[in-house]
mmCIF file of C-alpha atoms in Angstrom:
data_model
loop_
_atom_site.group_PDB
_atom_site.id
_atom_site.type_symbol
_atom_site.label_atom_id
_atom_site.label_comp_id
_atom_site.label_asym_id
_atom_site.label_seq_id
_atom_site.Cartn_x
_atom_site.Cartn_y
_atom_site.Cartn_z
ATOM 1 C CA ILE W 1 -25.378 42.538 -12.407
ATOM 2 C CA TYR W 2 -26.896 40.995 -9.276
ATOM 3 C CA GLY W 3 -27.723 37.887 -11.288
ATOM 4 C CA ASN W 4 -24.093 37.579 -12.376
ATOM 5 C CA ILE W 5 -22.850 38.054 -8.808
ATOM 6 C CA PHE W 6 -25.255 35.395 -7.590
ATOM 7 C CA GLU W 7 -24.066 32.983 -10.291
ATOM 8 C CA ILE W 8 -20.412 33.653 -9.393
ATOM 9 C CA LYS W 9 -21.085 33.013 -5.694
ATOM 10 C CA LYS W 10 -23.047 29.897 -6.556
ATOM 11 C CA LYS W 11 -20.143 28.716 -8.708
ATOM 12 C CA ARG W 12 -17.637 29.340 -5.907
ATOM 13 C CA ILE W 13 -19.740 27.408 -3.375
ATOM 14 C CA TYR W 14 -20.055 24.560 -5.858
ATOM 15 C CA LEU W 15 -16.297 24.432 -6.445
ATOM 16 C CA LEU W 16 -15.522 24.665 -2.720
ATOM 17 C CA THR W 17 -17.958 21.830 -1.981
ATOM 18 C CA LYS W 18 -16.472 19.711 -4.745
ATOM 19 C CA SER W 19 -12.910 20.381 -3.568
ATOM 20 C CA SER W 20 -13.899 19.567 0.033
ATOM 21 C CA LEU W 21 -15.382 16.231 -1.066
ATOM 22 C CA PHE W 22 -12.065 15.168 -2.555
ATOM 23 C CA LYS W 23 -10.254 15.982 0.694
ATOM 24 C CA ILE W 24 -12.918 14.222 2.761
ATOM 25 C CA PHE W 25 -12.621 11.153 0.553
ATOM 26 C CA LEU W 26 -8.827 11.016 1.041
ATOM 27 C CA LEU W 27 -9.297 11.343 4.790
ATOM 28 C CA LEU W 28 -11.949 8.602 4.885
ATOM 29 C CA VAL W 29 -9.728 6.215 2.919
ATOM 30 C CA VAL W 30 -6.910 6.748 5.410
ATOM 31 C CA LEU W 31 -9.292 6.395 8.360
ATOM 32 C CA SER W 32 -10.990 3.248 7.012
ATOM 33 C CA PRO W 33 -8.492 0.761 8.533
ATOM 34 C CA PHE W 34 -8.776 2.547 11.893
ATOM 35 C CA LEU W 35 -12.582 2.426 11.796
ATOM 36 C CA ALA W 36 -12.450 -1.273 10.875
ATOM 37 C CA TYR W 37 -9.978 -1.878 13.728
ATOM 38 C CA LEU W 38 -12.039 -0.022 16.353
ATOM 39 C CA PHE W 39 -15.536 -1.157 15.404
ATOM 40 C CA ASN W 40 -14.888 -4.389 13.481
ATOM 41 C CA ASN W 41 -17.669 -3.360 11.141
ATOM 42 C CA GLY W 42 -17.216 -3.108 7.379
ATOM 43 C CA LEU W 43 -20.223 -0.814 6.911
ATOM 44 C CA LEU W 44 -18.821 1.765 9.353
ATOM 45 C CA ALA W 45 -15.317 1.452 7.889
ATOM 46 C CA TYR W 46 -16.112 1.622 4.177
ATOM 47 C CA GLY W 47 -19.683 2.987 4.029
ATOM 48 C CA PRO W 48 -18.702 6.674 4.404
ATOM 49 C CA MET W 49 -15.949 6.228 1.819
ATOM 50 C CA LEU W 50 -18.408 4.735 -0.683
ATOM 51 C CA ALA W 51 -20.991 7.472 0.008
ATOM 52 C CA VAL W 52 -18.508 10.301 -0.613
ATOM 53 C CA ALA W 53 -17.205 8.557 -3.746
ATOM 54 C CA ILE W 54 -20.761 8.495 -5.129
ATOM 55 C CA LEU W 55 -21.172 12.208 -4.298
ATOM 56 C CA ILE W 56 -17.912 12.997 -6.107
ATOM 57 C CA LEU W 57 -19.118 11.145 -9.194
ATOM 58 C CA CYS W 58 -22.390 13.112 -9.078
ATOM 59 C CA PHE W 59 -20.517 16.432 -8.903
ATOM 60 C CA GLU W 60 -18.180 15.318 -11.694
ATOM 61 C CA ALA W 61 -21.165 14.335 -13.835
ATOM 62 C CA VAL W 62 -22.519 17.913 -13.548
ATOM 63 C CA GLU W 63 -19.172 19.593 -14.256
ATOM 64 C CA PRO W 64 -16.388 17.146 -15.166
ATOM 65 C CA THR W 65 -12.733 17.916 -14.574
ATOM 66 C CA LEU W 66 -10.915 18.191 -17.870
ATOM 67 C CA LEU W 67 -8.486 15.296 -18.304
ATOM 68 C CA SER W 68 -6.230 14.333 -21.187
ATOM 69 C CA TYR W 69 -6.646 11.230 -23.326
ATOM 70 C CA LYS W 70 -3.616 9.762 -21.589
ATOM 71 C CA GLU W 71 -5.149 10.362 -18.165
ATOM 72 C CA TRP W 72 -8.470 8.822 -19.148
ATOM 73 C CA PHE W 73 -6.640 5.822 -20.540
ATOM 74 C CA SER W 74 -4.782 5.482 -17.208
ATOM 75 C CA ILE W 75 -8.138 5.294 -15.409
ATOM 76 C CA LEU W 76 -9.915 3.033 -17.871
ATOM 77 C CA ALA W 77 -6.929 0.680 -18.106
ATOM 78 C CA PHE W 78 -7.881 -0.742 -14.683
ATOM 79 C CA VAL W 79 -11.539 -1.289 -15.598
ATOM 80 C CA PRO W 80 -10.971 -4.700 -17.290
ATOM 81 C CA TYR W 81 -9.236 -6.032 -14.157
ATOM 82 C CA THR W 82 -12.009 -4.621 -11.947
ATOM 83 C CA LEU W 83 -14.725 -6.254 -14.054
ATOM 84 C CA ILE W 84 -12.908 -9.612 -14.251
ATOM 85 C CA ALA W 85 -12.121 -9.616 -10.514
ATOM 86 C CA GLU W 86 -15.699 -8.682 -9.582
ATOM 87 C CA LEU W 87 -17.143 -11.372 -11.870
ATOM 88 C CA TYR W 88 -14.877 -14.083 -10.454
ATOM 89 C CA TYR W 89 -15.570 -12.868 -6.936
ATOM 90 C CA ILE W 90 -19.364 -12.855 -7.358
ATOM 91 C CA LEU W 91 -19.209 -16.431 -8.661
ATOM 92 C CA HIS W 92 -17.168 -17.527 -5.593
ATOM 93 C CA PRO W 93 -17.497 -14.855 -2.863
ATOM 94 C CA TYR W 94 -15.082 -15.193 0.051
ATOM 95 C CA GLU W 95 -16.968 -16.575 3.066
ATOM 96 C CA GLY W 96 -20.184 -16.045 1.092
ATOM 97 C CA LYS W 97 -19.998 -12.221 1.377
ATOM 98 C CA ILE W 98 -20.723 -10.415 -1.901
ATOM 99 C CA LEU W 99 -20.016 -6.977 -0.432
ATOM 100 C CA SER W 100 -16.678 -7.238 1.357
ATOM 101 C CA GLU W 101 -13.195 -5.727 1.572
ATOM 102 C CA TYR W 102 -12.350 -7.647 -1.609
ATOM 103 C CA SER W 103 -15.184 -6.331 -3.776
ATOM 104 C CA ILE W 104 -14.676 -2.782 -2.455
ATOM 105 C CA THR W 105 -10.951 -2.890 -3.250
ATOM 106 C CA PHE W 106 -11.575 -4.079 -6.828
ATOM 107 C CA ILE W 107 -14.122 -1.294 -7.411
ATOM 108 C CA PHE W 108 -11.896 1.452 -6.037
ATOM 109 C CA LEU W 109 -8.757 0.683 -8.079
ATOM 110 C CA PRO W 110 -9.711 2.828 -11.117
ATOM 111 C CA PHE W 111 -11.358 5.372 -8.804
ATOM 112 C CA PHE W 112 -8.099 5.884 -6.855
ATOM 113 C CA VAL W 113 -6.310 6.616 -10.144
ATOM 114 C CA TYR W 114 -9.083 9.053 -11.046
ATOM 115 C CA ILE W 115 -8.875 10.854 -7.688
ATOM 116 C CA PHE W 116 -5.127 11.482 -7.899
ATOM 117 C CA LEU W 117 -5.290 12.602 -11.535
ATOM 118 C CA VAL W 118 -8.008 15.133 -10.672
ATOM 119 C CA LEU W 119 -6.069 16.341 -7.619
ATOM 120 C CA ARG W 120 -3.007 16.888 -9.813
ATOM 121 C CA ARG W 121 -5.166 19.166 -11.954
ATOM 122 C CA LYS W 122 -6.612 21.083 -8.990
ATOM 123 C CA TYR W 123 -3.400 21.555 -6.988
ATOM 124 C CA HIS W 124 0.044 22.438 -8.276
ATOM 125 C CA GLY W 125 3.601 22.131 -7.014
ATOM 126 C CA GLU W 126 3.970 22.471 -3.269
ATOM 127 C CA ASP W 127 0.214 22.629 -2.595
ATOM 128 C CA TYR W 128 -0.225 19.211 -4.192
ATOM 129 C CA HIS W 129 2.719 17.773 -2.262
ATOM 130 C CA LYS W 130 1.530 19.248 1.021
ATOM 131 C CA LEU W 131 -1.924 17.739 0.527
ATOM 132 C CA LEU W 132 -0.450 14.268 -0.052
ATOM 133 C CA PHE W 133 1.883 14.675 2.902
ATOM 134 C CA LYS W 134 -0.978 15.616 5.256
ATOM 135 C CA ILE W 135 -2.741 12.384 4.337
ATOM 136 C CA ILE W 136 0.440 10.359 4.854
ATOM 137 C CA PHE W 137 1.258 12.074 8.158
ATOM 138 C CA ILE W 138 -2.228 11.444 9.561
ATOM 139 C CA PHE W 139 -1.872 7.768 8.700
ATOM 140 C CA LEU W 140 1.614 7.488 10.239
ATOM 141 C CA ILE W 141 0.651 9.287 13.458
ATOM 142 C CA LEU W 142 -2.483 7.200 13.989
ATOM 143 C CA GLN W 143 -0.655 3.939 13.259
ATOM 144 C CA SER W 144 2.059 4.949 15.737
ATOM 145 C CA ILE W 145 -0.568 5.594 18.422
ATOM 146 C CA VAL W 146 -2.147 2.171 17.803
ATOM 147 C CA CYS W 147 1.256 0.449 17.855
ATOM 148 C CA LEU W 148 2.201 2.148 21.120
ATOM 149 C CA GLY W 149 -1.164 1.104 22.537
ATOM 150 C CA GLN W 150 -0.503 -2.504 21.499
ATOM 151 C CA ILE W 151 2.958 -2.412 23.071
ATOM 152 C CA SER W 152 1.306 -1.158 26.256
ATOM 153 C CA THR W 153 -1.097 -4.114 26.127
ATOM 154 C CA TYR W 154 1.782 -6.600 25.977
ATOM 155 C CA VAL W 155 3.944 -4.832 28.561
ATOM 156 C CA LEU W 156 1.387 -3.446 31.028
ATOM 157 C CA GLY W 157 -1.693 -5.525 30.261
ATOM 158 C CA ILE W 158 -3.642 -2.347 29.481
ATOM 159 C CA GLY W 159 -3.813 -0.762 26.061
ATOM 160 C CA LEU W 160 -5.245 -1.211 22.595
ATOM 161 C CA PRO W 161 -6.408 -4.555 21.148
ATOM 162 C CA VAL W 162 -3.839 -6.859 19.550
ATOM 163 C CA VAL W 163 -4.489 -9.502 16.907
ATOM 164 C CA GLN W 164 -5.636 -12.555 18.869
ATOM 165 C CA GLU W 165 -4.180 -14.981 16.323
ATOM 166 C CA TYR W 166 -0.667 -13.618 16.931
ATOM 167 C CA GLN W 167 -0.887 -12.523 20.558
ATOM 168 C CA TYR W 168 1.529 -15.236 21.683
ATOM 169 C CA ASP W 169 3.982 -14.118 19.005
ATOM 170 C CA PHE W 170 3.806 -10.610 20.555
ATOM 171 C CA MET W 171 3.167 -9.101 17.146
ATOM 172 C CA ILE W 172 2.686 -5.355 16.726
ATOM 173 C CA SER W 173 0.552 -4.869 13.636
ATOM 174 C CA GLY W 174 -1.201 -1.520 14.081
ATOM 175 C CA THR W 175 -4.680 -1.640 12.561
ATOM 176 C CA PHE W 176 -3.726 -4.513 10.250
ATOM 177 C CA SER W 177 -4.248 -8.235 10.771
ATOM 178 C CA ASN W 178 -0.532 -8.900 10.335
ATOM 179 C CA SER W 179 2.549 -6.765 10.935
ATOM 180 C CA ASN W 180 3.790 -7.473 7.389
ATOM 181 C CA ASP W 181 0.734 -5.662 6.000
ATOM 182 C CA LEU W 182 1.697 -2.578 7.999
ATOM 183 C CA ALA W 183 5.336 -2.843 6.880
ATOM 184 C CA ALA W 184 4.388 -3.035 3.180
ATOM 185 C CA VAL W 185 2.312 0.154 3.369
ATOM 186 C CA VAL W 186 4.962 2.045 5.374
ATOM 187 C CA LEU W 187 7.593 0.964 2.833
ATOM 188 C CA LEU W 188 5.538 2.557 0.026
ATOM 189 C CA ILE W 189 5.148 5.684 2.143
ATOM 190 C CA SER W 190 8.926 5.889 2.621
ATOM 191 C CA LEU W 191 9.337 5.971 -1.167
ATOM 192 C CA SER W 192 6.633 8.639 -1.502
ATOM 193 C CA MET W 193 8.448 10.737 1.105
ATOM 194 C CA THR W 194 11.526 11.023 -1.116
ATOM 195 C CA ARG W 195 9.406 13.004 -3.589
ATOM 196 C CA LEU W 196 7.355 14.996 -1.083
ATOM 197 C CA GLU W 197 9.917 16.044 1.524
ATOM 198 C CA SER W 198 11.413 18.895 -0.537
ATOM 199 C CA SER W 199 8.213 20.843 0.189
ATOM 200 C CA LEU W 200 8.526 20.309 3.951
ATOM 201 C CA GLN W 201 10.450 21.981 6.734
ATOM 202 C CA LYS W 202 13.553 20.151 7.940
ATOM 203 C CA ASN W 203 12.160 19.325 11.385
ATOM 204 C CA ILE W 204 8.993 17.841 9.813
ATOM 205 C CA GLN W 205 11.155 15.693 7.536
ATOM 206 C CA VAL W 206 13.142 14.354 10.486
ATOM 207 C CA ILE W 207 10.018 13.602 12.554
ATOM 208 C CA THR W 208 8.370 11.796 9.643
ATOM 209 C CA TRP W 209 11.413 9.620 8.925
ATOM 210 C CA LEU W 210 11.697 8.770 12.634
ATOM 211 C CA ILE W 211 8.039 7.654 12.662
ATOM 212 C CA ILE W 212 8.656 5.548 9.548
ATOM 213 C CA ALA W 213 11.702 3.960 11.215
ATOM 214 C CA PHE W 214 9.698 3.258 14.381
ATOM 215 C CA LEU W 215 6.841 1.575 12.505
ATOM 216 C CA LEU W 216 9.211 -0.526 10.422
ATOM 217 C CA MET W 217 11.125 -1.553 13.531
ATOM 218 C CA VAL W 218 8.065 -2.645 15.515
ATOM 219 C CA SER W 219 6.543 -4.412 12.498
ATOM 220 C CA SER W 220 9.863 -6.296 12.245
ATOM 221 C CA SER W 221 9.774 -6.859 8.482
ATOM 222 C CA ARG W 222 13.370 -7.379 7.425
ATOM 223 C CA SER W 223 12.650 -6.799 3.728
ATOM 224 C CA ALA W 224 10.899 -3.516 4.454
ATOM 225 C CA LEU W 225 13.696 -2.342 6.780
ATOM 226 C CA VAL W 226 16.423 -3.049 4.208
ATOM 227 C CA CYS W 227 14.445 -1.489 1.351
ATOM 228 C CA ALA W 228 13.615 1.634 3.368
ATOM 229 C CA LEU W 229 17.308 2.021 4.195
ATOM 230 C CA VAL W 230 18.195 1.743 0.501
ATOM 231 C CA ILE W 231 15.493 4.291 -0.368
ATOM 232 C CA PHE W 232 16.806 6.705 2.274
ATOM 233 C CA ILE W 233 20.423 6.384 1.090
ATOM 234 C CA VAL W 234 19.569 6.722 -2.613
ATOM 235 C CA SER W 235 17.330 9.747 -1.990
ATOM 236 C CA ARG W 236 20.191 11.518 -0.193
ATOM 237 C CA ASN W 237 22.567 11.117 -3.164
ATOM 238 C CA MET W 238 25.211 9.913 -0.754
ATOM 239 C CA SER W 239 28.705 9.246 -2.089
ATOM 240 C CA ILE W 240 30.414 5.874 -1.754
ATOM 241 C CA LYS W 241 32.685 7.396 0.895
ATOM 242 C CA SER W 242 29.617 8.214 2.996
ATOM 243 C CA ILE W 243 27.706 4.977 2.317
ATOM 244 C CA VAL W 244 30.493 2.536 3.269
ATOM 245 C CA PRO W 245 31.009 3.852 6.839
ATOM 246 C CA LEU W 246 27.212 3.955 7.329
ATOM 247 C CA LEU W 247 26.819 0.319 6.247
ATOM 248 C CA LEU W 248 29.734 -0.751 8.460
ATOM 249 C CA ILE W 249 28.134 0.986 11.446
ATOM 250 C CA LEU W 250 24.812 -0.724 10.721
ATOM 251 C CA LEU W 251 26.471 -4.146 10.375
ATOM 252 C CA ALA W 252 28.219 -3.619 13.691
ATOM 253 C CA ALA W 253 24.993 -2.406 15.301
ATOM 254 C CA ILE W 254 22.995 -5.536 14.365
ATOM 255 C CA PRO W 255 24.575 -7.934 16.915
ATOM 256 C CA ILE W 256 24.728 -5.144 19.518
ATOM 257 C CA LEU W 257 21.026 -4.312 19.181
ATOM 258 C CA GLY W 258 20.185 -8.008 19.170
ATOM 259 C CA ALA W 259 22.102 -8.534 22.398
ATOM 260 C CA ILE W 260 20.536 -5.472 24.078
ATOM 261 C CA PHE W 261 16.991 -6.448 23.144
ATOM 262 C CA SER W 262 17.470 -10.101 24.075
ATOM 263 C CA GLN W 263 18.594 -9.101 27.575
ATOM 264 C CA ASN W 264 15.329 -7.244 28.101
ATOM 265 C CA ASP W 265 12.408 -8.974 29.775
ATOM 266 C CA SER W 266 9.982 -7.536 27.225
ATOM 267 C CA ASP W 267 8.566 -10.157 24.851
ATOM 268 C CA VAL W 268 7.960 -7.447 22.262
ATOM 269 C CA LEU W 269 11.635 -6.463 22.254
ATOM 270 C CA ASN W 270 12.632 -10.121 22.169
ATOM 271 C CA ARG W 271 10.575 -10.569 19.014
ATOM 272 C CA ILE W 272 12.291 -7.584 17.388
ATOM 273 C CA SER W 273 15.633 -8.985 18.581
ATOM 274 C CA SER W 274 15.036 -12.353 16.936
ATOM 275 C CA ARG W 275 14.228 -10.614 13.658
ATOM 276 C CA ILE W 276 17.341 -8.441 13.861
ATOM 277 C CA GLU W 277 19.516 -11.472 14.553
ATOM 278 C CA THR W 278 18.423 -13.080 11.274
ATOM 279 C CA PHE W 279 20.388 -10.384 9.424
ATOM 280 C CA GLN W 280 23.534 -11.642 11.112
ATOM 281 C CA ASN W 281 22.602 -15.277 10.434
ATOM 282 C CA ILE W 282 21.994 -14.592 6.744
ATOM 283 C CA TYR W 283 25.318 -12.742 6.546
ATOM 284 C CA GLU W 284 27.165 -15.690 8.127
ATOM 285 C CA TYR W 285 25.312 -18.677 6.644
ATOM 286 C CA GLY W 286 23.523 -17.336 3.561
ATOM 287 C CA LEU W 287 19.811 -17.424 2.668
ATOM 288 C CA ASN W 288 19.495 -21.002 3.956
ATOM 289 C CA ALA W 289 19.635 -19.558 7.477
ATOM 290 C CA ASP W 290 16.132 -18.138 7.044
ATOM 291 C CA SER W 291 13.351 -20.677 6.528
ATOM 292 C CA SER W 292 10.842 -17.973 5.558
ATOM 293 C CA ILE W 293 12.979 -16.798 2.646
ATOM 294 C CA ASN W 294 13.568 -20.391 1.518
ATOM 295 C CA LEU W 295 9.833 -21.140 1.617
ATOM 296 C CA ARG W 296 8.980 -18.097 -0.465
ATOM 297 C CA LEU W 297 11.706 -18.773 -3.022
ATOM 298 C CA ASP W 298 10.504 -22.361 -3.427
ATOM 299 C CA SER W 299 6.958 -21.084 -3.921
ATOM 300 C CA TYR W 300 8.030 -18.488 -6.497
ATOM 301 C CA ILE W 301 10.026 -21.040 -8.475
ATOM 302 C CA HIS W 302 7.068 -23.437 -8.375
ATOM 303 C CA PHE W 303 4.812 -20.687 -9.774
ATOM 304 C CA ILE W 304 7.198 -19.962 -12.647
ATOM 305 C CA LYS W 305 7.311 -23.656 -13.537
ATOM 306 C CA ASN W 306 3.495 -23.759 -13.595
ATOM 307 C CA LEU W 307 2.890 -20.592 -15.617
ATOM 308 C CA LYS W 308 1.832 -22.629 -18.647
ATOM 309 C CA ASN W 309 -0.746 -24.472 -16.489
ATOM 310 C CA LEU W 310 -2.572 -21.426 -15.078
ATOM 311 C CA GLY W 311 -5.483 -21.722 -17.507
ATOM 312 C CA MET W 312 -8.712 -20.236 -16.111
ATOM 313 C CA ALA W 313 -7.233 -20.517 -12.600
ATOM 314 C CA SER W 314 -8.958 -21.636 -9.393
ATOM 315 C CA GLY W 315 -11.483 -18.781 -9.371
ATOM 316 C CA GLU W 316 -11.725 -18.982 -5.588
ATOM 317 C CA ILE W 317 -9.811 -16.657 -3.272
ATOM 318 C CA HIS W 318 -7.423 -18.408 -0.832
ATOM 319 C CA ASN W 319 -7.991 -21.790 -2.469
ATOM 320 C CA TYR W 320 -5.177 -22.473 -4.908
ATOM 321 C CA TYR W 321 -4.434 -26.078 -4.004
ATOM 322 C CA ILE W 322 -5.039 -27.270 -7.572
ATOM 323 C CA TYR W 323 -1.530 -25.930 -8.267
ATOM 324 C CA ALA W 324 0.093 -27.746 -5.334
ATOM 325 C CA THR W 325 0.988 -30.848 -7.382
ATOM 326 C CA ASN W 326 4.725 -31.662 -7.187
ATOM 327 C CA SER W 327 5.362 -28.850 -4.699
ATOM 328 C CA ASN W 328 8.105 -29.637 -2.182
ATOM 329 C CA PHE W 329 7.225 -27.040 0.467
ATOM 330 C CA GLU W 330 4.416 -26.261 2.947
ATOM 331 C CA SER W 331 1.492 -26.216 0.529
ATOM 332 C CA TRP W 332 -1.111 -25.562 3.265
ATOM 333 C CA LEU W 333 0.365 -22.068 3.695
ATOM 334 C CA MET W 334 1.590 -20.937 0.278
ATOM 335 C CA PHE W 335 -1.454 -22.170 -1.654
ATOM 336 C CA GLN W 336 -3.779 -20.314 0.662
ATOM 337 C CA ASN W 337 -1.730 -17.116 0.971
ATOM 338 C CA PRO W 338 0.971 -17.079 -1.741
ATOM 339 C CA HIS W 339 2.810 -14.089 -0.186
ATOM 340 C CA PHE W 340 3.100 -12.394 -3.590
ATOM 341 C CA LEU W 341 0.384 -10.425 -5.379
ATOM 342 C CA ILE W 342 1.541 -11.576 -8.818
ATOM 343 C CA ILE W 343 1.253 -15.231 -7.828
ATOM 344 C CA GLU W 344 -2.089 -14.749 -6.107
ATOM 345 C CA ILE W 345 -3.654 -13.027 -9.110
ATOM 346 C CA GLY W 346 -2.216 -15.766 -11.331
ATOM 347 C CA TYR W 347 -3.600 -18.595 -9.202
ATOM 348 C CA TRP W 348 -6.970 -16.855 -8.695
ATOM 349 C CA LEU W 349 -7.666 -15.288 -12.118
ATOM 350 C CA GLY W 350 -5.120 -16.927 -14.410
ATOM 351 C CA TRP W 351 -3.464 -15.200 -17.366
ATOM 352 C CA ILE W 352 -6.440 -12.929 -18.001
ATOM 353 C CA GLY W 353 -6.089 -11.491 -14.507
ATOM 354 C CA LEU W 354 -2.310 -11.123 -14.694
ATOM 355 C CA VAL W 355 -2.409 -9.350 -18.056
ATOM 356 C CA SER W 356 -5.328 -7.047 -17.180
ATOM 357 C CA PHE W 357 -3.833 -5.901 -13.856
ATOM 358 C CA PHE W 358 -0.153 -5.589 -14.671
ATOM 359 C CA SER W 359 -0.584 -4.037 -18.120
ATOM 360 C CA ALA W 360 -2.566 -1.233 -16.433
ATOM 361 C CA PHE W 361 -0.100 -0.947 -13.549
ATOM 362 C CA LEU W 362 2.967 -0.916 -15.802
ATOM 363 C CA PHE W 363 1.346 1.762 -17.959
ATOM 364 C CA LEU W 364 1.025 3.949 -14.834
ATOM 365 C CA ILE W 365 4.671 3.393 -13.940
ATOM 366 C CA PHE W 366 6.053 4.168 -17.391
ATOM 367 C CA THR W 367 3.784 7.192 -17.735
ATOM 368 C CA TYR W 368 3.990 8.820 -14.298
ATOM 369 C CA TYR W 369 6.895 7.295 -12.330
ATOM 370 C CA ARG W 370 9.513 5.921 -14.692
ATOM 371 C CA SER W 371 11.886 4.541 -12.069
ATOM 372 C CA ALA W 372 13.573 1.154 -11.755
ATOM 373 C CA LEU W 373 13.771 1.710 -7.984
ATOM 374 C CA PHE W 374 10.015 2.247 -7.741
ATOM 375 C CA LEU W 375 9.293 -0.883 -9.785
ATOM 376 C CA LEU W 376 11.624 -2.881 -7.530
ATOM 377 C CA ILE W 377 10.125 -1.487 -4.313
ATOM 378 C CA ALA W 378 6.575 -2.014 -5.602
ATOM 379 C CA ILE W 379 7.301 -5.678 -6.386
ATOM 380 C CA ILE W 380 8.991 -6.245 -3.022
ATOM 381 C CA SER W 381 6.055 -4.605 -1.212
ATOM 382 C CA MET W 382 3.780 -7.106 -2.978
ATOM 383 C CA CYS W 383 5.872 -9.945 -1.530
ATOM 384 C CA ILE W 384 5.867 -8.847 2.107
ATOM 385 C CA PRO W 385 2.224 -9.469 3.172
ATOM 386 C CA ALA W 386 0.549 -12.866 2.942
ATOM 387 C CA SER W 387 -2.113 -11.273 0.714
ATOM 388 C CA VAL W 388 -3.053 -7.736 -0.337
ATOM 389 C CA LEU W 389 -6.018 -8.564 -2.575
ATOM 390 C CA SER W 390 -8.453 -7.117 -0.020
ATOM 391 C CA SER W 391 -6.276 -4.240 1.186
ATOM 392 C CA SER W 392 -7.715 -1.048 -0.312
ATOM 393 C CA ILE W 393 -5.295 0.999 1.817
ATOM 394 C CA TYR W 394 -2.320 -0.838 0.258
ATOM 395 C CA PHE W 395 -3.483 -0.027 -3.281
ATOM 396 C CA PHE W 396 -4.319 3.533 -2.222
ATOM 397 C CA PHE W 397 -0.745 4.181 -1.100
ATOM 398 C CA LEU W 398 0.695 2.282 -4.066
ATOM 399 C CA ILE W 399 -1.154 4.607 -6.448
ATOM 400 C CA LEU W 400 -0.377 7.649 -4.273
ATOM 401 C CA CYS W 401 3.286 6.758 -4.656
ATOM 402 C CA VAL W 402 2.909 6.667 -8.449
ATOM 403 C CA PHE W 403 1.365 10.143 -8.460
ATOM 404 C CA SER W 404 3.625 11.700 -5.832
ATOM 405 C CA ALA W 405 5.569 13.659 -8.454
ATOM 406 C CA LYS W 406 4.746 17.321 -8.946
ATOM 407 C CA TYR W 407 2.177 18.005 -11.648
ATOM 408 C CA SER W 408 3.361 19.461 -14.924
ATOM 409 C CA ASN W 409 0.994 20.836 -17.563
ATOM 410 C CA ASP W 410 -0.071 18.265 -20.091
ATOM 411 C CA SER W 411 0.219 19.285 -23.705
ATOM 412 C CA ILE W 412 -2.080 16.450 -24.719
ATOM 413 C CA ILE W 413 -5.624 17.345 -25.838
ATOM 414 C CA MET W 414 -8.008 17.716 -22.910
ATOM 415 C CA ILE W 415 -11.392 15.980 -22.866
ATOM 416 C CA LYS W 416 -14.305 15.705 -20.456
#
């Protein structure tokens, strides 16, 4: 009897330790951009995350979580892309660094899928949603603190570090190197919130959406702002009678907000004002009023025309100038950072990279989040930053969004 009791206690401790490791890993992933921002050291930022991931694999090797064939296929589907990306990267490492944000991101893609699939098995319904929300809320709160600290730096001269490259643009980017990177991640979070908020109290919902609105406003990404608004409206099942007055109010508010911000002496508010005013310019003069949109469209069209010429691709990250022939736009920018994940993978890895990544990603969407809105938002989020190839936190929240639905029992055969 005592032997059985001891075994039961031992089993409970084992399961508690294993469960704690999963939570610690999620926390470390979310904290990694903050650690990188504060210490500017990749080992401190990603070392703990890698160590806990190895521990999780050791625990899983001893007693694996039962997953279905479909779930295992979802994990293994990303392995070809990981292997191809790692091989290409090792042959031409960025800045000569074999172990970097790039190589870590490629390795963790299938592991992120694995983590969320296991968590869906361990937690059910509201518990699963609350766990995901805690991770999201920690990220949003910490990013808000950093952004406020950066605003303080610009306004008062005392605060948290800003990106030196963009300090004269008065950019607020949180822990990211560019404000568009922050906006892309927050946009994905806004979509995740539409599936998680039913498990939350009303006041928590309101606070979270206000934080999302704040971060999108200070990051000043117009695409992210518009998409988040669409997500919010669609998730509320608002009628046409409710939507039309709301849109009219927003259209009227654009020039008013622009005028208010432009009258302020704050350079940060002036930057936000200039971004807001582009909405009015686009409304009055069309897409030609925004040079950034024109540049991206020209680049995307150029990529489509050169699809047949991708071949084995450049094989070198941020060096895609072999495809610049006959381009009629600023090649120095768009062939270093294509501002679209699809294009960057195509230029870097060619067709083999495009097929291996997007076949796996589309399988996830059609299996776990069959939504045209999600596919649209995911693609737009890939267009907002200059590059997300090295952003493990972007892919983490992209996959979190896919698995933000409540878990339902799988009737498919379970395997170890």
